[in-house]
Amino acid sequence: MSCQFLGRTPEGIQLITVGEEKPKGVCGGGSAILCSTDGNRLVSTAQACVRLVDLDTSHTVCEFAEEGVVLSDFSSTGAFLVTCQRPGKAADGSPAKNLKVWDLATGGCVFSMAQKQVARDSWPVLHWASDDQVFVHMVTNTVHLYSRSDGFNAYRKVAIKGIGGLTLSPAQPAAASGPSQLPLLAAFLPEAKGSPAGAGIYSLDVAEPQPLVRKSFFRSQGAKLMWNATGSACLVLSYADYDATNQSYYGEQKLHYLPTDPARADEAVTVPLPKEGPVHDVQWSPLGDFFIAVAGFMPAKVTLFNASCKPVYDLGSGPYNMARWNPFGRFFVIAGFGNLPGDIVFYDKKTSGTCKQMGAVRSPAVSAEWSPDGRLLLTATTSPRLRVDNNVKVFTYFGEQRLHVPFGTLLDAQWRPAPRGVFQDRSQSPERLEAVAKGDATTAAPTKPSYVPPHLRAAGVTSVAPSAKFSLARDEDDKPGKIKPGPGKSALPPGAEFVATGSSKAANKNAKRRAKKKAGAGGADGDAEGEDVVEQAASALASTSLRN
């Protein structure tokens, strides 16, 4: 099965197959790219209705008479479609029900309500469980829980005071106690009346839950909550528009780690990033066993952590601000897009956490995404971020360019999803490994020829010896490698050390002085036997003093 991707232009959405040059038009312009989880249907909201288009035939599968839809989203399994219009008034003057849930099997509306605030930054506002049996909606100090068993007609209140953001765990963690089938909820609590902001893990089984795990922090206006695939931990990326340390124009970010097991509540910590500065990107592995953090002032530091928030591999530093895993958690790339030169480095992560570089390339772009088969990487230069040289490039997992499609104006580009189980995880091909071993292929980025001034070019000079190495984008002394675990915790109090007997002259001298005073040295003047007693007592006291 060949991989396909969708490109959105002002004229419409096109479907392009890797290996074929001719694109196929799918629908007209105006709608964003939104595919079902199995990749069979595409949502089109360009006209006065919402249509579901079959991507293979380009025919309309079903249609909803809903005008002015600005935002849409699928539920976790793809059985429901959520649409949202701009706020308005109904015929009787009450707020119009602009947020609706559609059952794709019957085509009917199963839920509707009035949503006052409609913004892309806070979308979606309905958070679904992984099996679509429940969804939650956040209101002031409360979370409303709707169940599919009663047709989403009623809700149950879960009070969480001050809640400012939430997300549901993708799976019920194994450490969770009780027979509950409800997912856990991660909530962000903003600062209020001098109290710090925080994030916590809550159970939805009770009306007024207490946090199972909580982490407090200051200087935060918002947070991004990121669960791992197993539901055993959640990362909290807190951010503020203003940097109190006055080191960055772009605000301040901090990364925090929250385990879901209450027995590990003391492990909720701020992630120990090795370099000061902003957090550019954080990505969990699709397996939930590792995550990558790209952080620090340029050149940014890239570190691989395990699921217990322990650093296991140092990927070095460079002009990077993005990390992307392939769907199987085997390969990943680190890249530097935006105002960075576009370096892309491909890695193969081993089971132990060791990472091996497979290739590197330089290709400036705006976005990057792995294909469903985990073997190809798509990069796109899109408008309005860049209004010239809009294009899509496809690279292999080791950096070889397979496809280049230029566009006059490209608004978005995404891979077409594939049904689960169609593709299997595969390691590097034996041919590639053999070529690298023989030296026929390289894993490093190709080097560019040195700059030759015009007057030397006219004289026939083709290369100039480089000057001393100096780079603001790379730290040549920062070498990647596996991170060794630090020393274990000491049983002694801070600042205390064990000193072997006889290793401190001052301690021996003081012990002798105390022994003489205790033994009454004045009454045994010149007595050798008394001196022996004093020496024995001094040695005993010195040993006892040092041991204490």
Coordinates of C-alpha atoms in Angstrom, one line a residue:
M1 CA 0.0 0.0 0.0
S2 CA 1.5 3.4 -1.1
C3 CA 1.4 6.3 1.3
Q4 CA -0.7 9.3 0.3
F5 CA -0.8 12.9 1.6
L6 CA -3.3 15.7 1.3
G7 CA -2.3 19.3 0.3
R8 CA -4.7 22.2 0.8
T9 CA -4.5 25.2 -1.5
P10 CA -6.9 28.2 -2.0
E11 CA -8.5 26.2 -4.9
G12 CA -9.2 23.0 -2.8
I13 CA -7.7 19.9 -1.3
Q14 CA -5.6 17.5 -3.4
L15 CA -4.7 13.9 -2.8
I16 CA -1.1 12.9 -3.9
T17 CA 0.3 9.4 -3.9
V18 CA 4.1 9.1 -3.3
G19 CA 5.6 7.8 -6.5
E20 CA 2.9 9.4 -8.7
E21 CA 3.1 13.0 -10.0
K22 CA -0.5 13.6 -10.9
P23 CA -2.6 14.8 -8.0
K24 CA -6.3 14.1 -7.6
G25 CA -8.8 16.8 -6.5
V26 CA -10.9 15.8 -3.5
C27 CA -13.0 18.8 -2.6
G28 CA -13.3 22.6 -3.1
G29 CA -11.4 25.2 -1.1
G30 CA -12.3 26.7 2.2
S31 CA -12.2 23.8 4.6
A32 CA -9.3 22.6 6.7
I33 CA -7.9 19.1 6.4
L34 CA -9.7 16.8 8.8
C35 CA -9.6 13.0 8.2
S36 CA -11.3 10.2 10.1
T37 CA -8.9 8.0 12.1
D38 CA -9.1 5.2 9.5
G39 CA -8.3 7.6 6.6
N40 CA -11.4 6.8 4.6
R41 CA -13.4 10.1 5.0
L42 CA -12.6 13.7 4.8
V43 CA -14.7 16.5 6.4
S44 CA -15.6 19.4 4.0
T45 CA -17.1 22.6 5.5
A46 CA -16.6 24.9 2.5
Q47 CA -20.2 25.1 1.4
A48 CA -23.5 25.8 3.3
C49 CA -23.4 22.3 4.7
V50 CA -21.0 19.8 6.3
R51 CA -20.1 16.9 4.0
L52 CA -18.1 13.7 4.5
V53 CA -16.2 12.8 1.4
D54 CA -14.9 9.4 0.5
L55 CA -11.2 9.8 -0.3
D56 CA -11.0 6.9 -2.7
T57 CA -14.0 7.9 -4.9
S58 CA -14.3 11.7 -4.0
H59 CA -18.1 11.1 -3.5
T60 CA -20.1 12.5 -0.7
V61 CA -20.9 9.8 1.9
C62 CA -23.2 11.9 4.1
E63 CA -24.2 15.5 4.6
F64 CA -25.4 17.7 7.4
A65 CA -27.4 20.9 6.9
E66 CA -25.3 23.1 9.0
E67 CA -24.2 26.5 7.9
G68 CA -21.2 28.6 9.0
V69 CA -19.2 25.8 10.7
V70 CA -15.8 27.2 11.7
L71 CA -14.4 24.3 13.8
S72 CA -14.8 20.6 13.6
D73 CA -13.3 17.5 15.2
F74 CA -13.8 13.7 15.3
S75 CA -14.3 11.7 18.5
S76 CA -11.6 9.3 19.6
T77 CA -12.9 6.3 17.6
G78 CA -14.3 8.4 14.8
A79 CA -18.0 7.5 15.5
F80 CA -19.0 11.1 16.2
L81 CA -18.3 14.4 14.6
V82 CA -18.3 17.7 16.6
T83 CA -19.0 20.9 14.9
C84 CA -19.0 24.5 16.1
Q85 CA -20.4 27.7 14.7
R86 CA -19.9 31.3 15.7
P87 CA -22.0 32.4 18.7
G88 CA -25.3 33.9 17.9
K89 CA -28.9 34.4 19.0
A90 CA -31.9 32.0 18.5
A91 CA -35.3 33.2 17.3
D92 CA -36.5 33.7 20.8
G93 CA -33.4 35.8 21.8
S94 CA -31.7 33.1 23.8
P95 CA -28.1 32.0 22.9
A96 CA -28.1 29.7 19.9
K97 CA -26.9 26.1 20.3
N98 CA -23.8 26.4 18.2
L99 CA -21.9 23.3 19.5
K100 CA -23.2 20.0 18.2
V101 CA -22.3 16.3 18.2
W102 CA -23.4 14.2 15.2
D103 CA -23.7 10.5 15.1
L104 CA -22.1 9.4 11.8
A105 CA -23.9 6.1 11.8
T106 CA -27.4 7.6 11.8
G107 CA -26.6 11.2 10.6
G108 CA -28.6 12.7 13.6
C109 CA -27.6 15.3 16.1
V110 CA -27.2 13.6 19.5
F111 CA -26.0 16.6 21.6
S112 CA -26.1 20.4 21.3
M113 CA -25.4 23.3 23.6
A114 CA -24.5 27.0 23.5
Q115 CA -20.7 27.7 23.5
K116 CA -20.0 31.4 24.2
Q117 CA -16.2 31.3 23.4
V118 CA -15.1 29.9 20.1
A119 CA -11.3 29.9 19.5
R120 CA -8.9 27.7 17.7
D121 CA -6.4 27.8 20.5
S122 CA -8.9 26.2 23.0
W123 CA -10.3 23.7 20.5
P124 CA -11.6 21.0 21.1
V125 CA -13.8 21.9 24.0
L126 CA -15.2 18.4 24.3
H127 CA -12.7 15.8 25.5
W128 CA -13.6 12.2 24.7
A129 CA -12.6 9.0 26.4
S130 CA -10.6 6.5 24.2
D131 CA -13.7 4.3 23.7
D132 CA -16.2 7.3 23.1
Q133 CA -18.3 6.1 26.1
V134 CA -18.0 9.5 27.8
F135 CA -16.9 13.0 27.1
V136 CA -16.3 16.0 29.4
H137 CA -16.9 19.7 29.1
M138 CA -15.3 22.3 31.3
V139 CA -17.2 25.2 32.9
T140 CA -16.3 27.5 35.8
N141 CA -14.9 25.5 38.7
T142 CA -16.7 22.4 37.4
V143 CA -16.4 19.6 34.8
H144 CA -19.6 18.2 33.2
L145 CA -19.4 14.5 32.5
Y146 CA -21.7 13.2 29.7
S147 CA -22.3 9.4 29.1
R148 CA -23.2 7.6 25.9
S149 CA -25.3 5.1 27.9
D150 CA -28.1 7.7 28.3
G151 CA -27.7 9.3 24.9
F152 CA -25.6 12.3 26.3
N153 CA -28.9 13.8 27.6
A154 CA -27.7 14.4 31.2
Y155 CA -24.4 15.2 32.9
R156 CA -22.8 14.6 36.2
K157 CA -20.9 17.4 37.9
V158 CA -17.3 17.0 39.1
A159 CA -16.1 20.0 41.1
I160 CA -12.5 21.1 40.6
K161 CA -12.1 24.6 42.0
G162 CA -10.2 27.0 39.7
I163 CA -9.8 24.6 36.8
G164 CA -8.4 26.3 33.7
G165 CA -7.6 23.5 31.4
L166 CA -7.9 19.7 31.2
T167 CA -7.3 16.6 29.1
L168 CA -8.3 12.9 29.6
S169 CA -5.9 10.0 29.8
P170 CA -5.8 7.8 26.7
A171 CA -5.9 4.7 28.7
Q172 CA -6.8 3.6 32.3
P173 CA -3.3 3.1 33.9
A174 CA -2.6 -0.3 35.5
A175 CA -1.7 1.4 38.8
A176 CA -5.3 2.8 39.1
S177 CA -7.2 1.2 42.0
G178 CA -10.8 0.1 41.8
P179 CA -13.1 -1.2 39.1
S180 CA -13.6 2.2 37.5
Q181 CA -13.7 2.3 33.7
L182 CA -13.5 6.1 33.5
P183 CA -10.2 7.7 32.4
L184 CA -8.2 9.9 34.7
L185 CA -8.3 13.7 34.2
A186 CA -5.2 16.0 34.2
A187 CA -6.2 19.6 35.1
F188 CA -4.3 22.9 35.1
L189 CA -5.1 25.4 37.9
P190 CA -4.0 29.0 37.2
E191 CA -2.6 31.3 39.8
A192 CA -5.2 33.0 42.0
K193 CA -5.0 35.6 44.8
G194 CA -1.3 35.0 45.4
S195 CA -1.5 31.2 45.4
P196 CA 0.7 29.4 43.0
A197 CA -0.5 27.7 39.8
G198 CA -0.5 23.9 39.7
A199 CA -1.4 20.8 37.8
G200 CA -3.0 17.7 39.2
I201 CA -4.3 14.2 38.4
Y202 CA -8.0 13.6 39.3
S203 CA -10.4 10.7 39.4
L204 CA -13.8 11.2 37.8
D205 CA -15.5 8.7 40.1
V206 CA -16.5 11.2 42.9
A207 CA -18.3 14.5 42.8
E208 CA -15.5 16.4 44.6
P209 CA -12.2 14.6 44.0
Q210 CA -8.9 15.4 45.6
P211 CA -5.8 15.3 43.5
L212 CA -4.1 11.9 43.4
V213 CA -0.9 13.7 42.4
R214 CA -0.3 17.5 42.4
K215 CA 2.6 19.8 41.4
S216 CA 2.6 23.6 42.2
F217 CA 4.6 26.2 40.4
F218 CA 4.8 30.0 40.0
R219 CA 5.0 32.3 36.9
S220 CA 2.5 30.5 34.8
Q221 CA -0.4 31.8 32.7
G222 CA -1.3 28.6 31.0
A223 CA -0.2 25.0 30.4
K224 CA -0.2 22.3 27.8
L225 CA -1.0 18.9 29.2
M226 CA 0.5 15.8 27.5
W227 CA -0.4 12.2 28.5
N228 CA 1.8 9.3 27.5
A229 CA 0.1 6.4 25.6
T230 CA -0.2 4.1 28.6
G231 CA -1.7 6.7 30.9
S232 CA 1.0 6.3 33.5
A233 CA 2.4 9.8 33.4
C234 CA 1.6 13.3 32.2
L235 CA 3.9 16.1 31.2
V236 CA 2.9 19.7 32.0
L237 CA 4.4 22.5 29.8
S238 CA 3.7 25.7 31.7
Y239 CA 4.3 29.0 30.0
A240 CA 4.1 32.7 30.7
D241 CA 4.1 35.6 28.2
Y242 CA 6.6 37.6 30.4
D243 CA 10.0 36.3 31.4
A244 CA 10.7 37.4 35.0
T245 CA 14.4 36.7 34.5
N246 CA 14.5 39.2 31.6
Q247 CA 16.5 36.7 29.4
S248 CA 14.0 36.1 26.6
Y249 CA 11.5 38.2 24.6
Y250 CA 9.3 35.1 24.1
G251 CA 8.3 34.5 27.7
E252 CA 9.2 31.7 30.0
Q253 CA 8.4 27.9 29.9
K254 CA 8.9 25.2 32.4
L255 CA 8.4 21.4 32.1
H256 CA 6.9 19.4 34.9
Y257 CA 6.4 15.6 35.3
L258 CA 3.4 14.0 37.1
P259 CA 3.0 10.2 37.6
T260 CA -0.5 8.9 38.0
D261 CA 0.2 6.4 40.8
P262 CA -0.5 8.1 44.2
A263 CA 2.3 5.9 45.7
R264 CA 4.8 7.8 43.5
A265 CA 3.4 11.3 44.3
D266 CA 6.8 12.4 45.6
E267 CA 8.2 11.9 42.1
A268 CA 6.2 14.8 40.7
V269 CA 9.0 17.1 39.8
T270 CA 10.1 19.8 37.5
V271 CA 12.0 18.0 34.7
P272 CA 15.7 18.5 35.2
L273 CA 16.6 20.0 31.8
P274 CA 20.4 20.3 31.3
K275 CA 20.3 23.9 29.9
E276 CA 18.6 27.1 30.8
G277 CA 16.3 28.7 28.4
P278 CA 12.9 28.2 26.7
V279 CA 11.4 24.7 26.1
H280 CA 11.1 24.5 22.3
D281 CA 9.3 21.2 22.0
V282 CA 8.4 18.1 24.0
Q283 CA 7.2 14.8 22.4
W284 CA 6.2 11.5 24.0
S285 CA 7.0 8.3 22.1
P286 CA 3.8 6.7 20.7
L287 CA 4.7 3.7 23.0
G288 CA 4.7 5.9 26.1
D289 CA 8.1 4.7 27.3
F290 CA 10.3 7.7 26.4
F291 CA 10.0 11.4 25.7
I292 CA 12.3 13.9 24.0
A293 CA 12.8 17.5 25.3
V294 CA 14.3 20.2 23.1
A295 CA 15.2 23.1 25.4
G296 CA 17.7 25.8 26.2
F297 CA 19.0 28.9 24.5
M298 CA 20.5 28.3 21.1
P299 CA 22.2 26.0 20.4
A300 CA 19.3 24.1 22.1
K301 CA 20.0 20.9 24.0
V302 CA 18.2 17.7 23.1
T303 CA 17.7 15.0 25.8
L304 CA 15.9 11.6 25.8
F305 CA 14.1 10.7 29.0
N306 CA 12.5 7.5 30.1
A307 CA 8.9 7.2 31.4
S308 CA 10.2 7.7 34.9
C309 CA 11.6 11.1 34.0
K310 CA 15.2 9.9 34.1
P311 CA 17.6 11.2 31.4
V312 CA 19.0 8.3 29.5
Y313 CA 20.6 9.8 26.3
D314 CA 22.2 13.1 25.4
L315 CA 21.6 13.9 21.8
G316 CA 23.9 16.9 21.9
S317 CA 23.1 20.5 21.0
G318 CA 22.4 22.3 17.8
P319 CA 20.0 24.6 15.9
Y320 CA 16.9 22.6 16.7
N321 CA 13.4 23.4 17.9
M322 CA 11.3 20.4 16.9
A323 CA 11.2 16.6 17.5
R324 CA 9.0 14.1 15.8
W325 CA 8.5 10.3 16.5
N326 CA 7.4 7.8 13.8
P327 CA 4.1 6.0 14.7
F328 CA 6.0 2.9 16.1
G329 CA 8.4 4.8 18.4
R330 CA 11.4 3.4 16.6
F331 CA 12.7 6.3 14.5
F332 CA 12.6 10.0 15.3
V333 CA 14.0 13.2 13.9
I334 CA 15.1 16.5 15.5
A335 CA 14.9 19.5 13.3
G336 CA 15.2 23.3 13.3
F337 CA 12.5 25.1 11.3
G338 CA 11.1 28.7 11.3
N339 CA 14.0 31.1 11.6
L340 CA 16.5 28.3 11.8
P341 CA 18.4 26.8 8.8
G342 CA 16.4 23.6 8.5
D343 CA 18.7 20.9 9.7
I344 CA 17.0 17.5 10.0
V345 CA 18.8 14.6 11.8
F346 CA 17.3 11.1 11.7
Y347 CA 17.8 8.7 14.6
D348 CA 17.1 5.0 15.4
K349 CA 16.2 4.5 19.1
K350 CA 17.2 1.1 20.5
T351 CA 15.3 -0.6 23.3
S352 CA 18.0 0.3 25.9
G353 CA 17.6 4.0 25.1
T354 CA 20.7 4.3 23.0
C355 CA 20.2 6.4 19.8
K356 CA 22.1 5.8 16.6
Q357 CA 22.1 8.5 13.8
M358 CA 20.9 7.2 10.5
G359 CA 21.2 10.3 8.3
A360 CA 21.0 14.1 8.1
V361 CA 19.8 16.6 5.6
R362 CA 19.2 20.4 5.4
S363 CA 15.7 21.3 4.1
P364 CA 14.1 24.6 5.4
A365 CA 10.4 24.0 6.1
V366 CA 7.6 24.9 8.4
S367 CA 6.2 21.5 9.5
A368 CA 7.3 17.8 9.6
E369 CA 5.3 14.6 10.0
W370 CA 6.0 10.9 9.7
S371 CA 4.0 8.7 7.3
P372 CA 1.7 6.0 8.7
D373 CA 4.2 3.2 7.7
G374 CA 7.0 5.0 9.7
R375 CA 9.4 5.0 6.7
L376 CA 8.9 8.4 5.2
L377 CA 9.1 12.0 6.6
L378 CA 7.0 14.8 5.0
T379 CA 8.2 18.4 5.3
A380 CA 6.0 21.3 4.1
T381 CA 6.7 25.0 3.5
T382 CA 3.3 26.6 3.9
S383 CA 1.6 30.0 3.7
P384 CA 1.2 32.4 5.5
R385 CA 4.4 31.5 7.4
L386 CA 6.3 31.7 4.1
R387 CA 4.6 33.1 1.0
V388 CA 7.4 32.0 -1.4
D389 CA 8.8 28.6 -2.3
N390 CA 5.8 26.7 -1.0
N391 CA 6.4 23.0 -1.4
V392 CA 6.2 19.5 0.0
K393 CA 9.2 17.2 0.3
V394 CA 9.3 13.6 1.2
F395 CA 12.4 12.0 2.7
T396 CA 13.2 8.4 3.6
Y397 CA 13.9 7.4 7.2
F398 CA 17.7 8.0 6.6
G399 CA 17.3 11.4 4.8
E400 CA 17.2 10.6 1.1
Q401 CA 14.8 12.8 -0.8
R402 CA 12.0 10.8 -2.6
L403 CA 9.6 13.5 -3.7
H404 CA 9.4 17.3 -4.3
V405 CA 6.1 18.9 -5.2
P406 CA 6.1 22.7 -5.6
F407 CA 3.0 24.8 -5.0
G408 CA 2.1 28.4 -5.8
T409 CA 0.3 28.7 -2.4
L410 CA 0.2 25.8 0.0
L411 CA -1.9 26.3 3.2
D412 CA -1.5 22.9 4.8
A413 CA -0.1 19.4 4.1
Q414 CA -0.8 16.2 6.0
W415 CA -0.4 12.4 5.6
R416 CA -3.6 10.5 4.9
P417 CA -4.2 8.3 8.0
A418 CA -4.2 4.5 7.6
P419 CA -6.3 2.0 9.5
R420 CA -4.6 0.4 12.5
G421 CA -2.8 -2.8 11.7
V422 CA -2.2 -2.1 8.0
F423 CA 1.5 -1.3 8.6
Q424 CA 3.9 -3.1 10.9
D425 CA 7.0 -1.8 12.6
R426 CA 10.2 -2.5 10.7
S427 CA 13.8 -1.8 11.5
Q428 CA 16.4 -0.4 9.1
S429 CA 16.7 -2.4 5.9
P430 CA 19.7 -4.8 5.6
E431 CA 20.8 -3.1 2.4
R432 CA 21.0 0.2 4.2
L433 CA 23.0 -1.2 7.1
E434 CA 25.3 -3.0 4.8
A435 CA 25.9 0.2 2.7
V436 CA 26.8 2.1 5.9
A437 CA 29.1 -0.6 7.1
K438 CA 31.0 -0.7 3.8
G439 CA 31.2 3.1 3.7
D440 CA 29.0 3.4 0.5
A441 CA 26.5 5.5 2.5
T442 CA 27.0 8.2 5.1
T443 CA 25.0 9.2 8.1
A444 CA 26.3 12.7 8.3
A445 CA 24.9 15.8 6.6
P446 CA 26.5 16.7 3.3
T447 CA 29.1 19.4 3.6
K448 CA 28.8 22.6 1.5
P449 CA 31.9 24.0 -0.3
S450 CA 33.6 26.8 1.4
Y451 CA 32.9 30.4 0.3
V452 CA 35.3 31.8 -2.2
P453 CA 35.4 35.6 -2.6
P454 CA 34.8 37.0 -6.1
H455 CA 38.4 38.2 -6.6
L456 CA 39.7 34.8 -5.9
R457 CA 37.1 33.1 -8.1
A458 CA 38.4 35.3 -11.0
A459 CA 41.9 34.0 -10.3
G460 CA 40.7 30.4 -10.6
V461 CA 40.7 29.6 -6.8
T462 CA 38.0 26.9 -6.1
S463 CA 38.4 26.5 -2.3
V464 CA 39.6 28.4 0.6
A465 CA 41.0 26.9 3.8
P466 CA 38.4 27.5 6.6
S467 CA 39.2 29.8 9.4
A468 CA 39.1 28.8 13.1
K469 CA 35.9 27.0 14.0
F470 CA 33.4 29.3 15.7
S471 CA 29.6 28.8 15.6
L472 CA 26.7 30.3 17.5
A473 CA 24.5 27.4 16.3
R474 CA 26.6 24.5 17.5
D475 CA 28.7 23.6 20.5
E476 CA 31.6 21.5 19.2
D477 CA 32.5 20.4 22.8
D478 CA 29.0 19.0 23.4
K479 CA 29.2 15.4 22.4
P480 CA 26.2 13.1 22.4
G481 CA 26.2 9.9 24.3
K482 CA 24.4 7.7 26.9
I483 CA 23.9 9.4 30.3
K484 CA 25.2 7.4 33.2
P485 CA 23.0 7.4 36.4
G486 CA 24.2 9.7 39.1
P487 CA 25.4 8.5 42.6
G488 CA 22.8 7.1 45.0
K489 CA 21.5 9.1 47.9
S490 CA 23.7 9.3 51.0
A491 CA 22.3 8.4 54.4
L492 CA 24.3 11.2 56.0
P493 CA 22.9 14.6 56.5
P494 CA 23.9 17.3 54.0
G495 CA 27.5 18.4 54.5
A496 CA 28.5 15.4 56.5
E497 CA 31.2 12.9 55.5
F498 CA 32.6 9.8 57.1
V499 CA 36.2 10.2 58.2
A500 CA 38.3 7.1 58.7
T501 CA 40.0 6.7 62.2
G502 CA 43.4 8.3 62.4
S503 CA 42.9 10.4 59.3
S504 CA 42.4 13.7 61.3
K505 CA 45.2 14.9 63.5
A506 CA 43.0 17.6 65.1
A507 CA 40.4 15.0 66.1
N508 CA 43.1 12.8 67.7
K509 CA 44.6 15.8 69.5
N510 CA 41.3 16.9 70.9
A511 CA 40.5 13.3 72.0
K512 CA 43.8 13.0 73.8
R513 CA 43.2 16.3 75.6
R514 CA 39.7 15.1 76.8
A515 CA 41.2 11.7 77.8
K516 CA 43.9 13.3 80.0
K517 CA 41.3 15.5 81.7
K518 CA 39.1 12.5 82.3
A519 CA 41.8 10.2 83.6
G520 CA 43.3 12.9 85.9
A521 CA 46.6 13.3 84.3
G522 CA 47.8 15.7 87.0
G523 CA 47.9 12.8 89.6
A524 CA 49.8 10.4 87.4
D525 CA 52.7 12.7 86.4
G526 CA 55.7 10.8 85.0
D527 CA 54.0 7.5 85.4
A528 CA 54.4 5.3 82.2
E529 CA 51.5 3.2 83.2
G530 CA 49.3 6.3 83.4
E531 CA 50.5 7.4 79.9
D532 CA 49.5 4.0 78.5
V533 CA 46.1 4.4 80.0
V534 CA 45.8 7.9 78.6
E535 CA 46.8 6.7 75.1
Q536 CA 44.3 3.8 75.2
A537 CA 41.5 6.2 76.4
A538 CA 42.4 8.7 73.7
S539 CA 42.3 6.1 71.0
A540 CA 38.9 4.9 72.2
L541 CA 37.5 8.4 72.5
A542 CA 38.9 9.3 69.0
S543 CA 37.3 6.3 67.5
T544 CA 33.9 7.0 69.3
S545 CA 34.0 10.7 68.3
L546 CA 34.7 10.0 64.6
R547 CA 32.0 7.3 64.5
N548 CA 29.4 9.7 65.9

